[in-house]
Amino acid sequence: MTEQKRVVVIGGGIAGLTAAYRLQQNGAQDVNVQLVEASERLGGKIQTVRKDGFTIERGPDSFLARKESATRLANDVGLKDKLTPNGTGQSYILVNNKLHPMPSGSYMGIPTRIRPFLFSGLFSPLGKARAAMDLIKSTKSVDEDQSLGLFFRRRLGNQVVENLIEPLLSGIYAGSIDELSLEATFPHFYDLEQEHGSLIKGLRKTTTVSKRKKGEKKPSMFRTLQGGLESLVEAVESKLEPGTVLKGTKVDHIERKQDHYHIMLSDGSVMEADSIIMAVPHFAAQRMLSQYDFLEPFKETNATSVANVAMAFDESAIKKDIDGTGFVVSRNSDFRITACTWTHKKWPNSTPDGKVLLRCYVGKPTDQEVVDYSDEEIVEIALKDLNQTMNITEKPEFSIVTRWHDSMPQYKVGHKDRLNGIEEQLQRELPGVYLAGGSYRGIGLPDCIDQGEAAVAKVLNYLS
Ligand code: FAD
């Protein structure tokens, strides 16, 4: 590259921030990077509130340690010492209004050890026998994508799906297991079935879950940062060259010119770019390129809404404490909350001594209206449900309700094919324009960071 090329990153969530940071690291003086963010702050869905000694996450609370890009990014921006593993402990599933311990040795709800599963009160003898059929049931190879529900129901039966797998997966995707794509969410489960003839056998061979000795502590799978995940946003932002970020400015439209692009901004100005990374949700990308039909398939990808409420108490308010880190709720329970994290136990640094911090979610796909209830109503719903298992005698000292409208993109069956088709067309019609972020190839923070980094590699390749 000879003259400086102009790269515009649209969207300052973790995908866009990573992209801007890595471009400045890798592209050095050959590229001029601008990041345009609609809101007055960076971080997108990552939002931390620091209040009265509590660290409260409004959005994501951690990331999977196994996927290395988030840890690497934190290390690179100087946060190595702030990385914190989750406190491990028993987690529970609420089925038919009763808390059941998660059977030990289960991996995303799939049993890898027989004994804990046999003794679990989560399933009837028939349900257990049906799940065991996974060990002998023939495999089915398919050319097309299938739903998570179809796949797991065929292998393990309805009970394991409804009482274990679906509440766990709903906690991640906030969607319907019978609509979500296996290929776009957990493709390795299909590979395990094909390679080992059984999910249980495949997981026993390939994971360490079943190999822990008796009494050995559960390894922590998640990481956060002391001071909250927003510390990552602040640290990455501080590494960007001065003048990189334009906040409070929305991209309205993108036009292709001969060998570059015009980006129309909400303040009426036009920014020019040789290459663009669109690190925004799919519906925002589609609006910016509304003149092109090939983004229409994004309309198949709806996004569900959820709300969460963080509630702070004095320890004395919890009359019946449960040893553990939290629970998820099965759909066949009367509860309106879908999950509760005992945050003070999962993340001890988040809470001052002598206090308790609980975070509950509402907003099943069949109960979307609850997201727009008033703060008081959401707190009341959460306390009513919690009191069925915990006995909380006092109102919270304070509570923080966060609503996330249309924020959980649903990777429905066929998602990957649709996305591949859109990206191929994008390259033909708009060379040098790339997509990255939670709407596309993985919603977890490490997936979004991976996508930001992958987009940078494509941009540099395109420009050279
Ligand atoms: P976003 O964070 O959505 O950022 C996109 C940015 O683009 C926003 O800042 C937005 O303002 C901006 N933008 C939009 N339109 C325009 C425009 N026209 N012009 C300019 N800017 C625009 N993942 C985990 O790994 N662990 C968790 O514990 C976890 N929990 C979650 C809990 C909740 C409640 C939610 C909602 C998500 C959770 N996730 C979790 C998922 C993860 O947080 C997201 O997938 C990820 O943060 C998305 O990052 P992103 O950069 O792709 O998008």
Coordinates of C-alpha atoms and ligand atoms in Angstrom, one line a residue:
M1 CA 0.0 0.0 0.0
T2 CA 1.4 3.4 -0.9
E3 CA -1.1 6.2 -0.1
Q4 CA -3.1 6.0 3.1
K5 CA -6.4 4.0 2.6
R6 CA -9.5 5.0 4.5
V7 CA -11.3 2.3 6.5
V8 CA -14.5 3.1 8.3
V9 CA -15.8 0.8 11.0
I10 CA -19.5 1.2 11.7
G11 CA -20.6 0.3 15.2
G12 CA -18.6 0.5 18.4
G13 CA -19.7 -2.7 20.1
I14 CA -17.0 -5.2 20.9
A15 CA -16.8 -6.4 17.2
G16 CA -16.3 -2.9 15.9
L17 CA -13.9 -1.9 18.7
T18 CA -11.8 -5.0 18.1
A19 CA -11.7 -4.3 14.4
A20 CA -10.6 -0.6 14.8
Y21 CA -8.0 -1.6 17.4
R22 CA -6.5 -4.5 15.3
L23 CA -6.6 -2.4 12.2
Q24 CA -4.4 0.3 13.9
Q25 CA -2.1 -2.4 15.2
N26 CA -1.8 -4.4 12.0
G27 CA -2.3 -1.8 9.3
A28 CA 0.1 0.6 11.0
Q29 CA 0.5 3.9 9.1
D30 CA -0.9 2.5 5.8
V31 CA -4.6 2.9 6.9
N32 CA -6.6 5.7 8.3
V33 CA -9.3 4.2 10.6
Q34 CA -12.5 5.9 11.6
L35 CA -15.1 4.3 13.9
V36 CA -18.6 5.7 13.8
E37 CA -20.9 4.9 16.7
A38 CA -24.6 6.0 16.9
S39 CA -24.8 6.3 20.6
E40 CA -22.8 8.5 23.0
R41 CA -20.8 5.6 24.3
L42 CA -18.8 2.6 23.0
G43 CA -19.3 -1.0 24.0
G44 CA -22.8 -1.7 22.6
K45 CA -24.3 -4.5 24.6
I46 CA -21.5 -4.4 27.1
Q47 CA -22.6 -2.1 29.9
T48 CA -21.4 -2.1 33.5
V49 CA -22.9 -0.1 36.3
R50 CA -20.6 0.5 39.3
K51 CA -22.8 1.5 42.3
D52 CA -22.3 1.4 46.1
G53 CA -19.4 -1.1 45.8
F54 CA -21.4 -3.4 43.5
T55 CA -20.4 -4.2 39.9
I56 CA -23.5 -4.8 37.9
E57 CA -23.6 -6.0 34.3
R58 CA -26.6 -4.8 32.3
G59 CA -25.7 -7.0 29.4
P60 CA -23.2 -9.9 29.1
D61 CA -21.6 -10.8 32.5
S62 CA -18.7 -13.0 31.2
F63 CA -17.2 -14.9 28.3
L64 CA -16.2 -18.5 27.7
A65 CA -12.6 -19.0 28.5
R66 CA -12.2 -21.9 26.1
K67 CA -12.6 -19.5 23.1
E68 CA -9.3 -17.7 23.4
S69 CA -9.8 -14.4 21.5
A70 CA -11.4 -12.5 24.4
T71 CA -8.7 -13.4 26.8
R72 CA -6.1 -12.5 24.2
L73 CA -7.7 -9.1 23.6
A74 CA -7.8 -8.4 27.4
N75 CA -4.1 -9.3 27.7
D76 CA -3.2 -7.2 24.7
V77 CA -4.8 -4.1 26.2
G78 CA -3.1 -4.6 29.5
L79 CA -5.9 -6.3 31.5
K80 CA -4.2 -9.6 32.2
D81 CA -4.2 -9.1 35.9
K82 CA -7.9 -8.1 36.0
L83 CA -9.2 -11.4 34.4
T84 CA -11.3 -13.2 36.9
P85 CA -12.6 -16.8 36.8
N86 CA -16.1 -17.5 37.9
G87 CA -16.8 -19.0 41.3
T88 CA -17.8 -22.6 40.7
G89 CA -20.6 -24.3 42.5
Q90 CA -23.8 -26.2 42.0
S91 CA -26.2 -24.8 39.4
Y92 CA -29.8 -25.8 39.2
I93 CA -32.7 -26.4 36.8
L94 CA -36.2 -25.5 37.9
V95 CA -38.6 -28.1 36.6
N96 CA -42.2 -28.3 37.7
N97 CA -41.5 -25.5 40.2
K98 CA -38.7 -27.4 42.0
L99 CA -35.0 -26.9 41.9
H100 CA -33.0 -29.9 40.7
P101 CA -29.2 -29.9 40.8
M102 CA -27.6 -30.0 37.3
P103 CA -26.4 -33.6 37.0
S104 CA -22.7 -33.6 37.3
G105 CA -20.8 -34.5 34.2
S106 CA -23.4 -33.0 31.8
Y107 CA -22.1 -30.9 29.0
M108 CA -24.7 -28.4 27.7
G109 CA -27.2 -30.8 29.1
I110 CA -25.9 -33.9 27.5
P111 CA -24.9 -36.6 30.0
T112 CA -21.4 -37.8 29.9
R113 CA -21.6 -39.8 33.2
I114 CA -24.2 -42.3 33.8
R115 CA -24.6 -42.4 37.7
P116 CA -25.5 -38.7 38.3
F117 CA -27.9 -38.9 35.5
L118 CA -29.6 -42.1 36.7
F119 CA -30.1 -40.5 40.2
S120 CA -31.3 -37.2 38.9
G121 CA -34.9 -36.2 39.8
L122 CA -35.1 -34.3 36.5
F123 CA -36.3 -37.3 34.5
S124 CA -38.7 -40.2 34.8
P125 CA -37.3 -43.8 34.4
L126 CA -38.7 -43.7 30.9
G127 CA -37.0 -40.4 30.1
K128 CA -33.7 -41.9 31.3
A129 CA -34.1 -45.0 29.2
R130 CA -35.0 -42.9 26.2
A131 CA -31.8 -40.8 26.6
A132 CA -29.7 -44.0 27.0
M133 CA -30.9 -45.0 23.5
D134 CA -28.4 -42.4 22.2
L135 CA -25.7 -45.1 22.9
I136 CA -27.2 -47.5 20.4
K137 CA -29.4 -45.4 18.1
S138 CA -28.2 -45.3 14.5
T139 CA -26.9 -42.0 13.2
K140 CA -28.6 -40.0 10.5
S141 CA -26.5 -38.0 8.1
V142 CA -28.3 -35.1 6.5
D143 CA -27.2 -32.7 3.8
E144 CA -29.4 -29.9 5.1
D145 CA -29.4 -27.9 8.3
Q146 CA -31.8 -29.0 11.1
S147 CA -33.2 -27.5 14.2
L148 CA -31.5 -28.1 17.6
G149 CA -34.8 -29.4 18.9
L150 CA -35.1 -32.0 16.1
F151 CA -31.6 -33.2 16.5
F152 CA -31.5 -33.5 20.3
R153 CA -35.1 -34.9 20.5
R154 CA -34.0 -37.7 18.1
R155 CA -30.9 -38.5 20.0
L156 CA -32.0 -38.1 23.6
G157 CA -35.7 -37.9 23.7
N158 CA -38.1 -35.1 24.7
Q159 CA -37.6 -35.1 28.5
V160 CA -33.8 -34.4 28.4
V161 CA -34.5 -31.7 25.8
E162 CA -37.3 -30.0 27.7
N163 CA -35.9 -30.4 31.3
L164 CA -32.2 -29.8 30.6
I165 CA -31.0 -28.8 27.1
E166 CA -33.7 -26.3 26.2
P167 CA -33.5 -24.2 29.4
L168 CA -29.7 -24.1 29.1
L169 CA -29.7 -23.1 25.4
S170 CA -32.5 -20.7 25.9
G171 CA -30.3 -18.9 28.4
I172 CA -27.8 -18.2 25.6
Y173 CA -30.1 -17.6 22.6
A174 CA -33.4 -16.6 24.2
G175 CA -35.2 -18.4 21.4
S176 CA -37.1 -21.5 20.5
I177 CA -34.9 -24.7 20.3
D178 CA -37.2 -26.0 17.6
E179 CA -36.4 -23.1 15.3
L180 CA -32.7 -22.5 16.0
S181 CA -30.2 -23.9 13.6
L182 CA -27.8 -26.8 14.6
E183 CA -25.3 -25.8 11.9
A184 CA -25.1 -22.2 13.0
T185 CA -25.0 -22.8 16.8
F186 CA -23.5 -26.1 17.8
P187 CA -22.2 -27.8 14.6
H188 CA -19.8 -29.9 16.5
F189 CA -22.7 -31.9 18.1
Y190 CA -23.6 -33.1 14.6
D191 CA -19.9 -34.0 13.9
L192 CA -19.7 -35.9 17.3
E193 CA -22.8 -37.9 16.3
Q194 CA -21.4 -38.7 12.9
E195 CA -17.9 -39.7 14.2
H196 CA -18.8 -41.6 17.4
G197 CA -22.3 -42.8 16.6
S198 CA -23.5 -41.3 19.8
L199 CA -23.4 -37.9 21.5
I200 CA -22.7 -39.4 24.9
K201 CA -19.9 -41.6 23.7
G202 CA -18.5 -38.7 21.6
L203 CA -18.4 -36.3 24.6
R204 CA -17.0 -38.9 26.9
K205 CA -14.1 -39.3 24.5
T206 CA -13.5 -35.7 23.7
T207 CA -14.2 -33.6 26.8
T208 CA -12.7 -33.6 30.3
V209 CA -16.1 -33.2 32.0
S210 CA -16.4 -36.9 32.7
K211 CA -12.8 -37.4 33.7
R212 CA -12.8 -35.4 37.0
K213 CA -12.0 -37.3 40.1
K214 CA -14.4 -37.6 43.0
G215 CA -14.3 -34.4 45.1
E216 CA -12.2 -32.6 42.5
K217 CA -13.5 -29.0 42.0
K218 CA -15.4 -28.1 38.9
P219 CA -13.1 -26.0 36.7
S220 CA -14.3 -22.5 36.0
M221 CA -15.4 -22.0 32.4
F222 CA -16.0 -18.3 32.3
R223 CA -14.0 -15.1 32.8
T224 CA -14.9 -11.6 33.6
L225 CA -12.8 -8.6 34.5
Q226 CA -12.5 -6.9 37.8
G227 CA -14.5 -3.7 37.5
G228 CA -16.8 -5.3 35.0
L229 CA -16.7 -6.1 31.3
E230 CA -16.9 -2.4 30.5
S231 CA -13.2 -2.2 31.6
L232 CA -12.4 -4.1 28.4
V233 CA -14.3 -1.4 26.3
E234 CA -12.5 1.4 28.2
A235 CA -9.1 -0.2 27.7
V236 CA -9.5 -0.9 24.0
E237 CA -10.9 2.7 23.5
S238 CA -7.9 4.1 25.3
K239 CA -5.5 2.3 22.9
L240 CA -7.2 3.9 19.8
E241 CA -5.4 6.8 18.2
P242 CA -6.8 10.2 19.1
G243 CA -9.5 11.2 16.6
T244 CA -10.5 7.7 15.6
V245 CA -13.9 7.6 17.2
L246 CA -17.0 9.6 16.2
K247 CA -19.7 9.1 18.8
G248 CA -23.4 10.2 18.7
T249 CA -23.4 9.9 14.9
K250 CA -25.5 7.3 13.1
V251 CA -24.7 5.9 9.6
D252 CA -27.9 6.4 7.6
H253 CA -26.9 5.1 4.2
I254 CA -24.0 3.7 2.1
E255 CA -23.5 4.4 -1.6
R256 CA -21.0 2.8 -3.9
K257 CA -19.0 5.2 -6.0
Q258 CA -16.5 4.1 -8.7
D259 CA -13.7 2.8 -6.5
H260 CA -14.8 3.9 -3.0
Y261 CA -17.8 4.5 -0.9
H262 CA -19.8 7.4 0.4
I263 CA -21.2 7.0 3.9
M264 CA -24.1 9.3 4.7
L265 CA -24.1 10.3 8.4
S266 CA -27.0 11.5 10.6
D267 CA -25.5 15.0 10.9
G268 CA -25.8 15.4 7.1
S269 CA -22.1 15.0 6.4
V270 CA -20.6 12.4 4.1
M271 CA -17.6 10.3 5.0
E272 CA -15.5 8.6 2.3
A273 CA -14.1 5.1 2.6
D274 CA -12.1 2.6 0.6
S275 CA -13.2 -0.3 2.7
I276 CA -15.9 -0.7 5.4
I277 CA -16.5 -3.0 8.3
M278 CA -20.2 -3.1 9.2
A279 CA -20.1 -4.2 12.9
V280 CA -23.8 -3.5 13.5
P281 CA -26.9 -5.7 13.9
H282 CA -28.2 -7.2 10.7
F283 CA -31.3 -5.0 10.6
A284 CA -29.1 -1.9 10.8
A285 CA -26.9 -3.2 8.0
Q286 CA -29.9 -3.8 5.9
R287 CA -31.3 -0.3 6.4
M288 CA -27.9 1.2 5.4
L289 CA -27.9 -0.7 2.2
S290 CA -31.7 -0.6 1.6
Q291 CA -31.2 -0.2 -2.2
Y292 CA -29.9 -3.8 -2.5
D293 CA -32.4 -6.7 -2.5
F294 CA -29.8 -9.3 -1.6
L295 CA -29.9 -8.4 2.1
E296 CA -33.6 -9.2 2.2
P297 CA -33.0 -12.7 3.6
F298 CA -31.9 -11.0 6.8
K299 CA -35.6 -10.5 7.4
E300 CA -35.8 -14.2 8.2
T301 CA -33.6 -13.5 11.2
N302 CA -35.7 -11.9 13.9
A303 CA -34.3 -10.9 17.2
T304 CA -36.1 -11.5 20.5
S305 CA -36.2 -9.1 23.5
V306 CA -35.3 -9.8 27.1
A307 CA -35.1 -7.8 30.3
N308 CA -33.0 -8.4 33.4
V309 CA -33.2 -7.0 36.9
A310 CA -30.3 -6.9 39.3
M311 CA -31.3 -6.7 42.9
A312 CA -29.1 -5.9 45.8
F313 CA -29.9 -7.1 49.4
D314 CA -28.3 -7.3 52.7
E315 CA -27.4 -10.9 53.5
S316 CA -30.0 -10.9 56.4
A317 CA -32.8 -10.5 53.9
I318 CA -32.3 -14.0 52.5
K319 CA -33.8 -16.3 54.9
K320 CA -33.3 -19.5 52.9
D321 CA -30.0 -19.4 51.1
I322 CA -29.2 -22.1 48.5
D323 CA -25.6 -23.2 48.0
G324 CA -24.9 -22.6 44.3
T325 CA -24.5 -20.1 41.6
G326 CA -27.9 -19.9 40.1
F327 CA -30.6 -21.7 38.1
V328 CA -32.3 -21.7 34.7
V329 CA -36.1 -22.3 34.4
S330 CA -37.6 -25.0 32.2
R331 CA -40.5 -23.9 30.0
N332 CA -43.0 -26.2 31.7
S333 CA -42.7 -24.3 35.0
D334 CA -45.1 -21.6 36.1
F335 CA -42.3 -19.2 36.7
R336 CA -42.1 -16.0 34.6
I337 CA -38.4 -15.5 35.2
T338 CA -36.2 -17.6 32.9
A339 CA -33.0 -17.6 34.9
C340 CA -31.4 -16.3 38.1
T341 CA -27.7 -15.8 38.8
W342 CA -26.6 -15.6 42.4
T343 CA -24.1 -13.1 41.2
H344 CA -22.4 -12.6 44.6
K345 CA -21.4 -16.3 44.5
K346 CA -20.6 -16.6 40.8
W347 CA -18.6 -13.4 40.8
P348 CA -17.6 -12.7 44.5
N349 CA -15.8 -9.5 43.4
S350 CA -19.0 -8.0 42.2
T351 CA -20.5 -7.6 45.7
P352 CA -19.4 -6.0 49.0
D353 CA -19.1 -8.3 52.0
G354 CA -22.3 -9.0 53.8
K355 CA -24.4 -8.2 50.7
V356 CA -26.2 -10.3 48.1
L357 CA -26.7 -9.6 44.4
L358 CA -29.3 -11.5 42.4
R359 CA -29.8 -11.1 38.6
C360 CA -33.0 -12.5 37.0
Y361 CA -34.1 -12.5 33.4
V362 CA -37.6 -12.3 32.0
G363 CA -38.9 -12.5 28.4
K364 CA -39.5 -16.0 27.1
P365 CA -40.2 -16.0 23.3
T366 CA -43.9 -16.6 24.3
D367 CA -43.8 -13.8 26.9
Q368 CA -42.3 -10.8 25.1
E369 CA -44.7 -8.3 26.5
V370 CA -43.2 -8.6 30.0
V371 CA -40.1 -6.8 28.8
D372 CA -42.1 -3.5 28.6
Y373 CA -43.6 -3.8 32.0
S374 CA -42.6 -1.1 34.5
D375 CA -39.5 -1.5 36.6
E376 CA -41.7 -2.1 39.7
E377 CA -43.7 -4.8 38.0
I378 CA -40.5 -6.6 36.8
V379 CA -39.1 -6.5 40.3
E380 CA -42.3 -7.8 41.7
I381 CA -42.4 -10.7 39.3
A382 CA -38.8 -11.6 40.0
L383 CA -39.4 -11.5 43.8
K384 CA -42.6 -13.5 43.6
D385 CA -40.8 -16.3 41.6
L386 CA -37.7 -16.2 43.8
N387 CA -39.7 -16.5 47.0
Q388 CA -41.0 -19.9 45.9
T389 CA -37.5 -21.3 46.4
M390 CA -35.5 -18.8 48.5
N391 CA -37.6 -16.9 51.1
I392 CA -36.6 -13.3 50.7
T393 CA -38.2 -11.2 53.4
E394 CA -37.2 -7.7 52.4
K395 CA -37.4 -5.5 49.3
P396 CA -34.1 -5.0 47.5
E397 CA -31.9 -2.1 48.7
F398 CA -31.9 -1.1 45.1
S399 CA -32.7 -2.7 41.8
I400 CA -31.6 -2.0 38.2
V401 CA -33.8 -3.1 35.3
T402 CA -32.4 -3.2 31.8
R403 CA -34.5 -3.9 28.7
W404 CA -32.9 -5.3 25.6
H405 CA -35.3 -4.9 22.7
D406 CA -34.6 -7.0 19.6
S407 CA -31.2 -7.8 20.9
M408 CA -31.0 -11.6 20.7
P409 CA -30.6 -12.5 17.0
Q410 CA -32.2 -15.9 16.2
Y411 CA -30.0 -18.1 14.0
K412 CA -32.9 -20.0 12.5
V413 CA -32.5 -23.2 10.5
G414 CA -30.7 -22.2 7.2
H415 CA -28.9 -19.2 8.8
K416 CA -25.5 -20.2 7.6
D417 CA -26.6 -20.7 4.0
R418 CA -28.5 -17.4 4.0
L419 CA -25.5 -15.6 5.4
N420 CA -23.0 -17.2 2.9
G421 CA -25.3 -16.1 0.1
I422 CA -25.5 -12.6 1.4
E423 CA -21.8 -12.3 1.8
E424 CA -21.1 -13.6 -1.6
Q425 CA -23.4 -11.0 -3.1
L426 CA -21.9 -8.4 -0.9
Q427 CA -18.4 -9.1 -2.3
R428 CA -19.8 -8.9 -5.9
E429 CA -21.8 -5.7 -5.4
L430 CA -19.8 -3.9 -2.8
P431 CA -16.2 -5.2 -2.8
G432 CA -14.3 -4.2 0.4
V433 CA -17.4 -4.1 2.6
Y434 CA -17.6 -6.8 5.3
L435 CA -19.9 -7.8 8.1
A436 CA -18.9 -8.6 11.7
G437 CA -20.7 -9.1 15.0
G438 CA -23.4 -11.0 17.0
S439 CA -25.9 -11.1 14.2
Y440 CA -23.7 -13.2 11.9
R441 CA -21.3 -16.0 13.0
G442 CA -21.7 -16.4 16.7
I443 CA -23.2 -14.3 19.4
G444 CA -20.7 -14.9 22.3
L445 CA -18.2 -12.1 23.0
P446 CA -15.3 -14.2 21.8
D447 CA -17.2 -15.0 18.6
C448 CA -17.8 -11.3 18.0
I449 CA -14.1 -10.5 18.7
D450 CA -13.1 -13.3 16.2
Q451 CA -15.4 -11.8 13.6
G452 CA -13.9 -8.3 14.1
E453 CA -10.4 -9.8 13.7
A454 CA -11.4 -11.8 10.6
A455 CA -12.9 -8.7 9.0
V456 CA -9.6 -6.9 9.6
A457 CA -7.7 -9.6 7.8
K458 CA -10.1 -9.3 4.8
V459 CA -9.8 -5.5 4.7
L460 CA -6.0 -5.6 4.7
N461 CA -6.0 -8.3 2.0
Y462 CA -8.5 -6.3 -0.1
L463 CA -6.5 -3.0 0.2
S464 CA -3.3 -4.6 -0.7
Ligands
FAD1 P1 -23.4 -4.5 19.7 O1 -22.8 -4.7 21.0 O2 -24.9 -4.6 19.5 O3 -22.8 -3.2 19.0 C1 -23.3 -2.7 17.8 C2 -23.1 -1.2 17.9 O4 -23.5 -0.6 16.6 C3 -23.9 -0.5 19.0 O5 -23.1 0.2 19.8 C4 -24.9 0.4 18.2 O6 -25.2 1.6 18.8 C5 -24.1 0.6 16.9 N1 -25.0 1.0 15.8 C6 -26.1 0.4 15.4 N2 -26.6 1.0 14.3 C7 -25.7 2.0 14.0 C8 -25.7 2.9 12.9 N3 -26.7 3.0 12.0 N4 -24.6 3.7 12.9 C9 -23.6 3.7 13.8 N5 -23.6 2.8 14.8 C10 -24.7 1.9 14.9 N6 -22.3 -13.0 25.3 C11 -21.3 -13.6 26.1 O7 -20.3 -14.0 25.5 N7 -21.5 -13.8 27.4 C12 -22.6 -13.3 28.0 O8 -22.7 -13.4 29.3 C13 -23.6 -12.7 27.2 N8 -24.8 -12.2 27.8 C14 -25.6 -11.4 27.1 C15 -26.7 -10.8 27.8 C16 -27.5 -10.0 27.1 C17 -28.7 -9.3 27.8 C18 -27.3 -9.7 25.7 C19 -28.3 -8.8 25.0 C20 -26.3 -10.3 25.0 C21 -25.4 -11.2 25.7 N9 -24.3 -11.8 25.1 C22 -23.4 -12.5 25.9 C23 -24.1 -11.6 23.7 C24 -23.1 -10.5 23.4 O9 -23.2 -9.5 24.4 C25 -23.3 -9.8 22.1 O10 -23.5 -10.8 21.0 C26 -22.2 -8.9 21.7 O11 -21.9 -7.9 22.7 C27 -22.5 -8.2 20.4 O12 -21.5 -7.3 20.1 P2 -21.5 -6.5 18.7 O13 -20.3 -5.7 18.6 O14 -21.7 -7.5 17.6 O15 -22.8 -5.7 18.7

